Coordinates of C-alpha atoms in Angstrom, one line a residue:
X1 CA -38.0 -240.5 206.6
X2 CA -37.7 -241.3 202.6
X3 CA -41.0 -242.5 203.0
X4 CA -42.8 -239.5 205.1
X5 CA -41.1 -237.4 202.5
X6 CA -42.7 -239.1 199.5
X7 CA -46.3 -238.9 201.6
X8 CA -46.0 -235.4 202.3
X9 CA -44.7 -234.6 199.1
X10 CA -48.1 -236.3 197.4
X11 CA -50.1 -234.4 199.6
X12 CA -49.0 -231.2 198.6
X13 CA -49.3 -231.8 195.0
X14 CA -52.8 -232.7 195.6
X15 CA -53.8 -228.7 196.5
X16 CA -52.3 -227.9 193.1
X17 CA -55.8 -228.6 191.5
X18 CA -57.6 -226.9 193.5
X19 CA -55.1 -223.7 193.1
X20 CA -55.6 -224.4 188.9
X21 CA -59.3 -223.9 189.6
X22 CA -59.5 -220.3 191.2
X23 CA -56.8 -219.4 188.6
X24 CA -58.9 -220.6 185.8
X25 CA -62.1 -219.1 187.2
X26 CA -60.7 -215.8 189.4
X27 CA -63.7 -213.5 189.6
X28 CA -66.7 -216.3 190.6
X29 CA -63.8 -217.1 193.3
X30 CA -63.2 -213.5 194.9
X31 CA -67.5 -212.9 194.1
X32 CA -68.4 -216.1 196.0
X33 CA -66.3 -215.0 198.6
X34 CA -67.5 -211.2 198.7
X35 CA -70.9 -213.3 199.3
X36 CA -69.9 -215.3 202.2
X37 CA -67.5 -212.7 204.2
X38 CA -71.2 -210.1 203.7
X39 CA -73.5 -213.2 205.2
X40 CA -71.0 -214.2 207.3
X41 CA -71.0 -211.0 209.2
X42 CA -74.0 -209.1 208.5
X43 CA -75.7 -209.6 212.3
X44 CA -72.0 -208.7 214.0
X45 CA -72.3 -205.1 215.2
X46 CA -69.9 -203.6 212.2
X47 CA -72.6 -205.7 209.9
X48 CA -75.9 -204.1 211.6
X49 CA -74.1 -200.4 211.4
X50 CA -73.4 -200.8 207.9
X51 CA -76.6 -202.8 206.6
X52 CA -75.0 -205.7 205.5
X53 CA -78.2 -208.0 205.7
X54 CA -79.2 -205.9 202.4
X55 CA -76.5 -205.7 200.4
X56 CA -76.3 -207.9 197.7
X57 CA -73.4 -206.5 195.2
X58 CA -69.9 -205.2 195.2
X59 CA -71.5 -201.8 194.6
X60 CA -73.6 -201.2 197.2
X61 CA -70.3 -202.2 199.2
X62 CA -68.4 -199.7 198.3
X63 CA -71.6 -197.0 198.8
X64 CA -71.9 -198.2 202.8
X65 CA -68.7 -198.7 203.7
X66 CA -65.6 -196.1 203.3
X67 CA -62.1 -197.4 202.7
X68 CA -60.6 -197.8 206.4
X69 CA -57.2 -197.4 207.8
X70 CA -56.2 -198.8 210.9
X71 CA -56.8 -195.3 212.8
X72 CA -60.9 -195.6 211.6
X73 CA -61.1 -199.3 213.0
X74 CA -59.5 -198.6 216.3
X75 CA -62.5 -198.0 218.5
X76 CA -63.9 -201.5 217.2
X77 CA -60.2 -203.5 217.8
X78 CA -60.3 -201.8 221.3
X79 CA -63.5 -203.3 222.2
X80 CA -62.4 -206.6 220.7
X81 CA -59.0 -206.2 223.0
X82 CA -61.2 -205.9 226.5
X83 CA -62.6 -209.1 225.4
X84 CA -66.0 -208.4 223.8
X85 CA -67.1 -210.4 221.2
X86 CA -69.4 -210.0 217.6
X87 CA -67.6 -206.6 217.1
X88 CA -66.3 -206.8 213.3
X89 CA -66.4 -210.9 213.0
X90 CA -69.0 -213.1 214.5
X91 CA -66.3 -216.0 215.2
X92 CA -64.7 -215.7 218.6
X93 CA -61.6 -213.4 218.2
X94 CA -58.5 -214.6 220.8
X95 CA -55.8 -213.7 219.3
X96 CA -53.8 -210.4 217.8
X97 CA -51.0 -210.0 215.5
X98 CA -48.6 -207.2 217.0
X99 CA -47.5 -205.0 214.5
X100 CA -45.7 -201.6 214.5
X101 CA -44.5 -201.7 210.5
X102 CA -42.2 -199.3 209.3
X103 CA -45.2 -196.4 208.6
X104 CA -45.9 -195.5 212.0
X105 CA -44.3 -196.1 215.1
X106 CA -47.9 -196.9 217.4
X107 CA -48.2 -200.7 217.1
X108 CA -51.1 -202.0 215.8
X109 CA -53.1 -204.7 216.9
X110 CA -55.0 -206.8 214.3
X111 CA -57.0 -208.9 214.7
X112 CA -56.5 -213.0 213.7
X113 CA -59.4 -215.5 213.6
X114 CA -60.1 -218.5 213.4
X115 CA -60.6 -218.9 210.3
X116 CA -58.5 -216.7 209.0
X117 CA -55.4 -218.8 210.4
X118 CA -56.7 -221.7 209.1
X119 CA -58.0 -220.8 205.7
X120 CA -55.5 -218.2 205.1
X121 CA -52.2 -218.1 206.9
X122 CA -51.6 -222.1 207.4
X123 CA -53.1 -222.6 204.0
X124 CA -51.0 -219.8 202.5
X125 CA -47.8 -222.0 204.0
X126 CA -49.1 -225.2 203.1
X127 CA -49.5 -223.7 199.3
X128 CA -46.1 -222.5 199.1
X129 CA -45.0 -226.1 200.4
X130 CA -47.4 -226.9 197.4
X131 CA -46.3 -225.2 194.7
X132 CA -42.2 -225.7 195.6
X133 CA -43.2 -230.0 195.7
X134 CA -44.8 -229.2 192.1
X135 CA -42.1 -227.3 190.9
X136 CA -38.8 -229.7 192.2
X137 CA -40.6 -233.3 192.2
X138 CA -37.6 -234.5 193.6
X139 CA -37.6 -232.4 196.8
X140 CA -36.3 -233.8 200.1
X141 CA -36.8 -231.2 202.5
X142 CA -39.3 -233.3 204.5
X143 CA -36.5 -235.4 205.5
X144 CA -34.9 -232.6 207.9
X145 CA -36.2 -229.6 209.7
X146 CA -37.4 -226.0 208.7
X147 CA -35.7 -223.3 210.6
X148 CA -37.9 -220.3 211.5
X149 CA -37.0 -217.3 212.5
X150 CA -39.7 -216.2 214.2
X151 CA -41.1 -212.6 216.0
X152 CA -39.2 -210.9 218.6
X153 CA -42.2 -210.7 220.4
X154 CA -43.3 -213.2 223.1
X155 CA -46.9 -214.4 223.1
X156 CA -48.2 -211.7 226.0
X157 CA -51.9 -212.4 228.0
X158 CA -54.4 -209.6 227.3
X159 CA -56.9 -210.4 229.6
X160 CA -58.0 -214.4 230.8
X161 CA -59.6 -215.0 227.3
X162 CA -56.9 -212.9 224.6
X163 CA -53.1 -212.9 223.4
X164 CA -51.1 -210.8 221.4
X165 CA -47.8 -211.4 219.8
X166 CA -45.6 -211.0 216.3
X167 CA -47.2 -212.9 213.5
X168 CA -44.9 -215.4 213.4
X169 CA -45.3 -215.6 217.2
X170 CA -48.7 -216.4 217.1
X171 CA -48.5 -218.7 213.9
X172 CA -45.8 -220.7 215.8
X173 CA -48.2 -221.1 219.1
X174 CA -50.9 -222.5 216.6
X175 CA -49.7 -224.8 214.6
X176 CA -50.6 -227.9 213.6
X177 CA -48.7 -230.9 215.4
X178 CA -47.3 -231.9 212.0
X179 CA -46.3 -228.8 211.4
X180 CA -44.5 -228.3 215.1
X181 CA -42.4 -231.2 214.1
X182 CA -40.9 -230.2 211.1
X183 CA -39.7 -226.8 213.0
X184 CA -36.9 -226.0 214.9
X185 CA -35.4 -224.8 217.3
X186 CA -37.8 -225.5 220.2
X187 CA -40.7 -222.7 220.9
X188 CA -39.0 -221.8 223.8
X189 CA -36.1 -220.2 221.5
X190 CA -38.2 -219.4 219.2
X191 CA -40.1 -217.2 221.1
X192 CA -37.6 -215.5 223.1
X193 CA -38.2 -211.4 223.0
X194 CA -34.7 -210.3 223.1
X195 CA -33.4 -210.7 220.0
X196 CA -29.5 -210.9 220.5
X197 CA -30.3 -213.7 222.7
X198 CA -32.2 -215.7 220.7
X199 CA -30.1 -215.4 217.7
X200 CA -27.0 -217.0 219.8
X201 CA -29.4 -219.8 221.2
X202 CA -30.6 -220.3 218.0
X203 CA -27.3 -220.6 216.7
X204 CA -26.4 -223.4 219.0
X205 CA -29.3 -225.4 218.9
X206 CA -29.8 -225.6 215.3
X207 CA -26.2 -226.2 213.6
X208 CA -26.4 -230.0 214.6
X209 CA -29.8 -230.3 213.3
X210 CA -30.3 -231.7 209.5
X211 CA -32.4 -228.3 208.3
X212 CA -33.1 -228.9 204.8
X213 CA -34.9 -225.4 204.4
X214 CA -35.0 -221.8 206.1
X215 CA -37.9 -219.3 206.6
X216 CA -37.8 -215.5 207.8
X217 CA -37.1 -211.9 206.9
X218 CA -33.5 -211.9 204.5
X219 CA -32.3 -209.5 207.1
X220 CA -32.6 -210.9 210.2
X221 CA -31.7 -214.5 208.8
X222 CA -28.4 -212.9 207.1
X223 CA -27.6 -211.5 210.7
X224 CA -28.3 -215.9 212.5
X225 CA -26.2 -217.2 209.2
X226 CA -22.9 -215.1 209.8
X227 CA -23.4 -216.1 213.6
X228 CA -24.0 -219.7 212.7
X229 CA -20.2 -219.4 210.3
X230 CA -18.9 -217.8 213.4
X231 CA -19.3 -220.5 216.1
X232 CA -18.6 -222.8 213.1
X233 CA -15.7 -221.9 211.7
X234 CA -17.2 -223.1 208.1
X235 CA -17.5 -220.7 205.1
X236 CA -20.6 -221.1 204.1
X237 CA -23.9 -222.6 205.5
X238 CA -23.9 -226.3 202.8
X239 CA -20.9 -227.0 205.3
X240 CA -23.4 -226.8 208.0
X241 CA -26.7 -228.1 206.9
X242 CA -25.4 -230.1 203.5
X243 CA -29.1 -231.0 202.4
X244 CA -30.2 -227.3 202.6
X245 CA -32.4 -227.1 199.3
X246 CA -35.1 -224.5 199.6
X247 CA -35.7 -220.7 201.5
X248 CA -38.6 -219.0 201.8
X249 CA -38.7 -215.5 202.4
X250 CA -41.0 -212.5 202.4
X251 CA -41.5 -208.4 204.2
X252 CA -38.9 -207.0 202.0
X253 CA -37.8 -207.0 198.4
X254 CA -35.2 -209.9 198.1
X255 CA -33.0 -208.7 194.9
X256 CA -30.3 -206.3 197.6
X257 CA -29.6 -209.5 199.1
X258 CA -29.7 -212.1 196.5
X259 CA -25.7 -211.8 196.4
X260 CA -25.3 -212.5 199.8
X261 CA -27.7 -215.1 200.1
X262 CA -25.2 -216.5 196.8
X263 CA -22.1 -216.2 199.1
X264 CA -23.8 -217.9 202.1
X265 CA -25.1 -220.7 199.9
X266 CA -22.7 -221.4 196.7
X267 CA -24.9 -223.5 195.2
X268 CA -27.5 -223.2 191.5
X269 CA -29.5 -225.6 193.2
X270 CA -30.9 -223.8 196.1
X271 CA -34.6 -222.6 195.7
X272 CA -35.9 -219.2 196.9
X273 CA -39.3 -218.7 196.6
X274 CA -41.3 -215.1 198.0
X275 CA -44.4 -215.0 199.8
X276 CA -46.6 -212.5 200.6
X277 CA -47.4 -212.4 203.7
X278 CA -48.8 -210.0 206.3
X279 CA -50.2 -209.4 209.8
X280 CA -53.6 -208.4 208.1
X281 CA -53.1 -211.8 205.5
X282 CA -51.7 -214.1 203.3
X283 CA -52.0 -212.3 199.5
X284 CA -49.6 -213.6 197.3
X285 CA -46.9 -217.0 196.7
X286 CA -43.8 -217.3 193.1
X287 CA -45.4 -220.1 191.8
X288 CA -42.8 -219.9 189.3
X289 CA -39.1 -220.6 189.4
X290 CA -37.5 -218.5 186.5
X291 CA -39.8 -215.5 187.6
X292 CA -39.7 -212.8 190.3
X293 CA -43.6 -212.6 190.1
X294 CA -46.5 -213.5 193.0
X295 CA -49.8 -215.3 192.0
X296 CA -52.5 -213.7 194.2
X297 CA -53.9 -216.0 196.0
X298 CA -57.7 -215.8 195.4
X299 CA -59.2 -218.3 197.9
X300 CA -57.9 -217.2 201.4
X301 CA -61.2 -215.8 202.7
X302 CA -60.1 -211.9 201.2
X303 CA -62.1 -210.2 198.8
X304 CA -59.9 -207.6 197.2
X305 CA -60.1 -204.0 195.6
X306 CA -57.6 -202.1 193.9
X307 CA -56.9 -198.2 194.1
X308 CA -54.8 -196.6 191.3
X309 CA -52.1 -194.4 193.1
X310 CA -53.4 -191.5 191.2
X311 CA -56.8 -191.2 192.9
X312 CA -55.2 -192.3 196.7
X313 CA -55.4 -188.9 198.2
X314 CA -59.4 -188.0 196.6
X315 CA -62.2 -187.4 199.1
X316 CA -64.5 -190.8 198.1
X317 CA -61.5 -192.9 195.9
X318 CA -63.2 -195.5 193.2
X319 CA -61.3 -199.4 193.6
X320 CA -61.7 -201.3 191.0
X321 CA -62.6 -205.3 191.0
X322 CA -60.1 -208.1 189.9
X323 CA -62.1 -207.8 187.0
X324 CA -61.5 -203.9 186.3
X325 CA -57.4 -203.8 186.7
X326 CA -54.4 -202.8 184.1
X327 CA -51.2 -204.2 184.1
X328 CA -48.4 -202.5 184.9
X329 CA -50.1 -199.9 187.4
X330 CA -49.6 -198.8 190.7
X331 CA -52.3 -199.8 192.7
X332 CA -53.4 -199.7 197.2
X333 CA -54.2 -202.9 198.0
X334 CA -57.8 -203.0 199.8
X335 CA -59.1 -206.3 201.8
X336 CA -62.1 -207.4 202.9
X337 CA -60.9 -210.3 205.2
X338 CA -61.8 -213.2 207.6
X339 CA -60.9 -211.9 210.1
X340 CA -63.1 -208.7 210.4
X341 CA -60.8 -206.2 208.5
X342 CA -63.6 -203.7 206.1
X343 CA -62.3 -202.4 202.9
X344 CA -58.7 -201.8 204.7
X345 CA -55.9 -200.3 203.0
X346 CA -52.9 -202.3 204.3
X347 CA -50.1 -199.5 203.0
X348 CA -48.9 -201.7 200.6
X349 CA -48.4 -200.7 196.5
X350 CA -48.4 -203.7 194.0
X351 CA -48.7 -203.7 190.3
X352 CA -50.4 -206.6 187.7
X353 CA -47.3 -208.2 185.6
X354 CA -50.0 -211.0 184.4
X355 CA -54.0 -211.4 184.4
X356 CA -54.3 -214.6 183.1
X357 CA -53.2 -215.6 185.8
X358 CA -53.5 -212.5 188.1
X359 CA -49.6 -212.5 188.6
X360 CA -48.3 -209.3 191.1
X361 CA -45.0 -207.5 191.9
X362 CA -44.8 -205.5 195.3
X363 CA -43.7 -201.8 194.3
X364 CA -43.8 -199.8 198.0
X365 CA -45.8 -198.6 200.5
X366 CA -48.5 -195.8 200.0
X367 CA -46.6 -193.9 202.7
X368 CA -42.9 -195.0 201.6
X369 CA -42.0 -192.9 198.4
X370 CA -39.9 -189.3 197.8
X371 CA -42.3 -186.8 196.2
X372 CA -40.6 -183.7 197.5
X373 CA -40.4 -182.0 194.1
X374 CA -42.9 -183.7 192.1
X375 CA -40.4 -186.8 191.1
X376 CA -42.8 -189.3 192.4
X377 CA -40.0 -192.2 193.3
X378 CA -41.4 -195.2 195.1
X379 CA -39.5 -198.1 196.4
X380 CA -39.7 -199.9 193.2
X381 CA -37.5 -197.6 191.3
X382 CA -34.9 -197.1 194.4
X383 CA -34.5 -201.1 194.0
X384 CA -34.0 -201.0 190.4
X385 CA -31.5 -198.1 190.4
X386 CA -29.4 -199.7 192.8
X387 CA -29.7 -203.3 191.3
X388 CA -28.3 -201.6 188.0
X389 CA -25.6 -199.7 190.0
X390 CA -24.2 -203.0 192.1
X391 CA -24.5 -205.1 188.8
X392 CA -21.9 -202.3 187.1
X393 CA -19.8 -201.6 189.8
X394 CA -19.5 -205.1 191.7
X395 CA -21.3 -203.7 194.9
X396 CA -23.3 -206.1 197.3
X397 CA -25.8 -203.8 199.6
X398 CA -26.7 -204.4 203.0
X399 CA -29.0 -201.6 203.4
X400 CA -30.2 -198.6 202.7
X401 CA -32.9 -195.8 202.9
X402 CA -33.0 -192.6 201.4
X403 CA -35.0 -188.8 201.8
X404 CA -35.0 -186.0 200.0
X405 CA -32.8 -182.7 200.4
X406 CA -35.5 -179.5 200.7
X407 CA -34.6 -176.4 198.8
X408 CA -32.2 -174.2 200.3
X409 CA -31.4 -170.4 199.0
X410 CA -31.1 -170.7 195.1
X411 CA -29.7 -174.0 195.6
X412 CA -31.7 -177.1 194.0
X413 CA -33.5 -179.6 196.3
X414 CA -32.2 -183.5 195.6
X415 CA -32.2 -186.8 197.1
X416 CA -29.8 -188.4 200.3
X417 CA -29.2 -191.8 200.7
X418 CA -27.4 -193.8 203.4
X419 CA -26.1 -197.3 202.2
X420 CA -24.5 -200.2 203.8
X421 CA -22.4 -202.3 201.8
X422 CA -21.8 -205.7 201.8
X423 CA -19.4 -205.0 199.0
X424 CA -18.5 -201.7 198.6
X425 CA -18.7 -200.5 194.7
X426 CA -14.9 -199.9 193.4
X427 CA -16.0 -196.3 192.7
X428 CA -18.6 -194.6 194.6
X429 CA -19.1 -191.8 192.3
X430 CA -19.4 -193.9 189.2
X431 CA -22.0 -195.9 191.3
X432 CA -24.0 -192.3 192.2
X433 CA -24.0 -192.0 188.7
X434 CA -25.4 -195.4 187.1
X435 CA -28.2 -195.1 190.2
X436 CA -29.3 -192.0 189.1
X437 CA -28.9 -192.7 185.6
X438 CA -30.8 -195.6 185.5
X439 CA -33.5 -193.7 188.2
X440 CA -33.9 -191.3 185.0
X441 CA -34.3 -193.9 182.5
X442 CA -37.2 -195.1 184.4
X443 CA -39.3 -192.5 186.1
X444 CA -39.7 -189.9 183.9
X445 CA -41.2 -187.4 186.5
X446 CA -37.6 -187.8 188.2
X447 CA -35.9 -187.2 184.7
X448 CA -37.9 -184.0 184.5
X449 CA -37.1 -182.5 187.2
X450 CA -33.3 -183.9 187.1
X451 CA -33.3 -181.9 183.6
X452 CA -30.3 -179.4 184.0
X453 CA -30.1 -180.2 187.9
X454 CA -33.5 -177.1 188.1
X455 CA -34.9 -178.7 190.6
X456 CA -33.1 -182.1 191.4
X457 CA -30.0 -181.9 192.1
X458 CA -27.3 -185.3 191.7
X459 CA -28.3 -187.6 194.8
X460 CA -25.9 -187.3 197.6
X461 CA -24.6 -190.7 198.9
X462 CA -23.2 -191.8 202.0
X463 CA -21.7 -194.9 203.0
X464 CA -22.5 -196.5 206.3
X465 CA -19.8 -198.5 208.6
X466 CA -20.6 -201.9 208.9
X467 CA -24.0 -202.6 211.4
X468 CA -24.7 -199.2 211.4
X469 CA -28.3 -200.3 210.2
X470 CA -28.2 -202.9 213.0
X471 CA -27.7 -200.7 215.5
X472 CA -29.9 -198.1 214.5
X473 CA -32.9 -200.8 214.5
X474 CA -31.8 -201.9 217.9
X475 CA -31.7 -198.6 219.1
X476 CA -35.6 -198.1 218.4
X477 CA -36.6 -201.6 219.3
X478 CA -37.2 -202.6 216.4
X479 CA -34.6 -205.8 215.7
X480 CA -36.1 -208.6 214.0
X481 CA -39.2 -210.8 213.9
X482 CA -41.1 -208.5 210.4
X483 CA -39.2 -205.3 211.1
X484 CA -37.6 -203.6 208.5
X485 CA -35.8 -201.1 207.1
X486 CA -37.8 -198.2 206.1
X487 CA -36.4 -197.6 202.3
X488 CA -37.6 -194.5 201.2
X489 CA -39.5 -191.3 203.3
X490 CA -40.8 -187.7 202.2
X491 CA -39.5 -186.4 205.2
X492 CA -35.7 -186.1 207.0
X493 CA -36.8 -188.0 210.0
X494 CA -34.7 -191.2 209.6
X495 CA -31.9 -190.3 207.9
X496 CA -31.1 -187.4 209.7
X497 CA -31.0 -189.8 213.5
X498 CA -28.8 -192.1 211.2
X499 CA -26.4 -189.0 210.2
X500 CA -26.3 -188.1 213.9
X501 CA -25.2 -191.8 214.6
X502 CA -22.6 -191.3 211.5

């Protein structure tokens, strides 16, 4: 195995090159691909309805085609879920990547190619694989097993030529046979829909197993780790799997869990590395150790745009190129992919922390905010307030989402949160306090209207019982696979089913 390691581990290195030349030359990388995705698909039926064979710039792009939501490319998935062919990508189109995300409750169905599995999601995991043998030289983890945590959806026929299923679900049914061998547990586990179940098969079949790294949601592995201690009897997973070394994780924002994952691993030497990864893509690996930041990843088959926040809600928005962005703004990601997706706004908010590289930081959802009163708080901020509050106060959370409180008489309007603790904070008020505080210190349109409690009042906190999160997902199907926690909303709608639970 010392051997296969020190193979694999040479191989990986070996894309590192390649990775140094679309960070040293980004925008001929994303225009050479704007080039090819246009040729590509200019005689598929999307292409001939939006003139692709003459469009020649990034300009005349953005003149033909309107940004696109999932709702505006529905009638062209449908056809491609009956089976037809040549719809919005001329390469045959058999599978779909099941996702419901925490915006809307309808599932979508997106669409997953060919070629955007192979030159996007498997080379997106082979990268991070690449970038984690650069960064420890000394890595063993190809001497044991990967656990995955996979979809809670099984792989389910369409019709005699299509599938649909998780992401993970379908990744897992197409993976490469080296691949298949460094994963466990077995793909009939791994694939298992109900959730509960799988966690206690998983449980069993993998604590004999020499897993030297883990992959998943932070949630939904937290929930297999204390299972895993359970039928163990050990206190923390090294007692377990002793050569664990490495986790990759990605969906949600890892810093609320960072002191759990410390508990459930006691050691400086573990890596965590977060990757961006969607249904619709693979965007974004930490290339770095000692920082929190993503590079994009430039050469996946995506061309990208970039809205600022402020212009998301104008009749015709102007993106901006890779070229064109700021640091340190909120912008809607747009992709042109591989797999057929036009100018699509995923939901997801990310700001610039570097452009030499092109370095990004998630910050929310375009739909996922509190802007009630004018205070403008996205997820970003929530997960810095709180960071500051647990640091002061010696609280671990679990989770948490929060909504705001409408005006009521001549009383002031405000902000409710519901939060599981890990570790409950040894003063709840003081912890209100340092949340908000630090929520003012930061967002100043939340200071404003916090001035003199005029229009925002202190934020009202509850605490959750343990698994009162857990049960609430479970309760609207939603446990595991990428399912999370919605964080923030700009209506009542979630916290007040978790009150009535409460």
């Amino acid at each position: 195995m010392t051997l296969v390691n020190s193979i694999f581990t040479w191989i990986m290195k070996k894309r590192m090159h390649q990775i140094e030349l679309f960070i040293k030359y980004p925008h001929d990388v994303q225009d050479e691909w704007f080039q090819n995705l246009i040729a590509t698909a200019q005689h598929t039926e999307w292409g001939k309805i939006h003139g692709y064979e003459s469009i020649f710039n990034q300009e005349q792009f953005k003149e033909r085609v309107p940004i696109q939501t999932y709702d505006s490319l529905k009638p062209y998935i449908e056809k491609m879920l009956s089976g037809e062919q040549n719809i919005l990508w001329p390469s045959e189109i058999k599978w779909f990547a099941k996702s419901s995300g925490t915006t809307n409750d309808r599932s979508k169905f997106i669409p997953v190619s060919e070629e955007s599995l192979e030159e996007c999601h498997f080379k997106g995991g082979k990268d991070l694989l690449s970038m984690y043998c650069n960064n420890r030289p000394d890595t063993r983890i190809f001497t044991g097993k990967c656990l995955v945590l996979g979809g809670s959806h099984q792989i389910n026929q369409l019709n005699a030529d299509s599938c649909f299923g998780d992401l993970s679900a379908v990744l897992i049914k197409n993976l490469p046979f080296w691949a298949e061998f460094y994963r466990t547990p077995d793909m009939s586990i791994a694939l298992m829909d109900n959730f509960e179940e799988k966690v206690e098969k998983m449980a069993q079949a993998t604590i004999d197993v020499n897993v030297t790294n883990i992959s998943g949601v932070p949630t939904w592995n937290i929930v297999l780790a204390k299972r895993i201690l359970e039928i163990t009897g050990k206190d923390n997973l090294l007692e377990v799997w002793p050569n664990l070394e490495f986790y990759f994780h990605g969906a949600v924002n890892f810093n609320p869990y960072r002191e759990q994952f410390k508990k459930l691993i006691p050691s400086d030497n573990m890596y965590y590395l977060e990757t961006y990864n969607a249904s619709e893509g693979f965007f974004g690996i930490q290339d770095q150790s000692d920082s929190e930041e993503m590079l994009l990843m430039l050469d996946y088959g995506i061309y990208y745009e970039f809205l600022p926040m402020e212009d998301l809600h104008k009749e015709n928005p102007k993106t901006l190129r890779l070229d064109q962005v700021e640091l340190h703004k909120n912008y809607a990601l747009i992709i042109s992919t591989n797999a057929g997706l036009w100018r699509y706004m995923i939901g997801d908010t990310i700001k610039f922390t570097s452009l030499s590289p092109h370095r990004i930081q998630i910050t929310g959802r375009t739909k996922h905010f509190i802007n009630a009163f004018g205070e403008e708080l996205i997820i970003d901020n929530a997960e810095k307030g709180l960071s500051k509050a647990c640091k002061e106060t010696g609280a671990i959370i679990r989770d948490y989402t929060a909504c705001p409180i409408y005006f009521k008489g001549n009383e002031a309007g405000g902000h409710e949160w519901i939060i599981e603790f890990e570790k409950k904070p040894d003063n709840l008020e003081r912890f209100t306090d340092l949340m908000d505080q630090t929520l003012r210190e930061i967002n100043s349109d939340y200071d404003a209207k916090r001035f003199k409690d005029m229009a925002l009042g202190r934020p009202l906190v509850h605490l959750a019982p343990d698994g009162t999160f857990y049960e609430w997902m479970k309760g609207r199907g939603k446990l595991g696979g990428q399912h999370k926690v919605p964080r923030l909303a700009n209506d009542r709608a979630y916290v007040d089913e978790i009150l009535k639970m409460l």
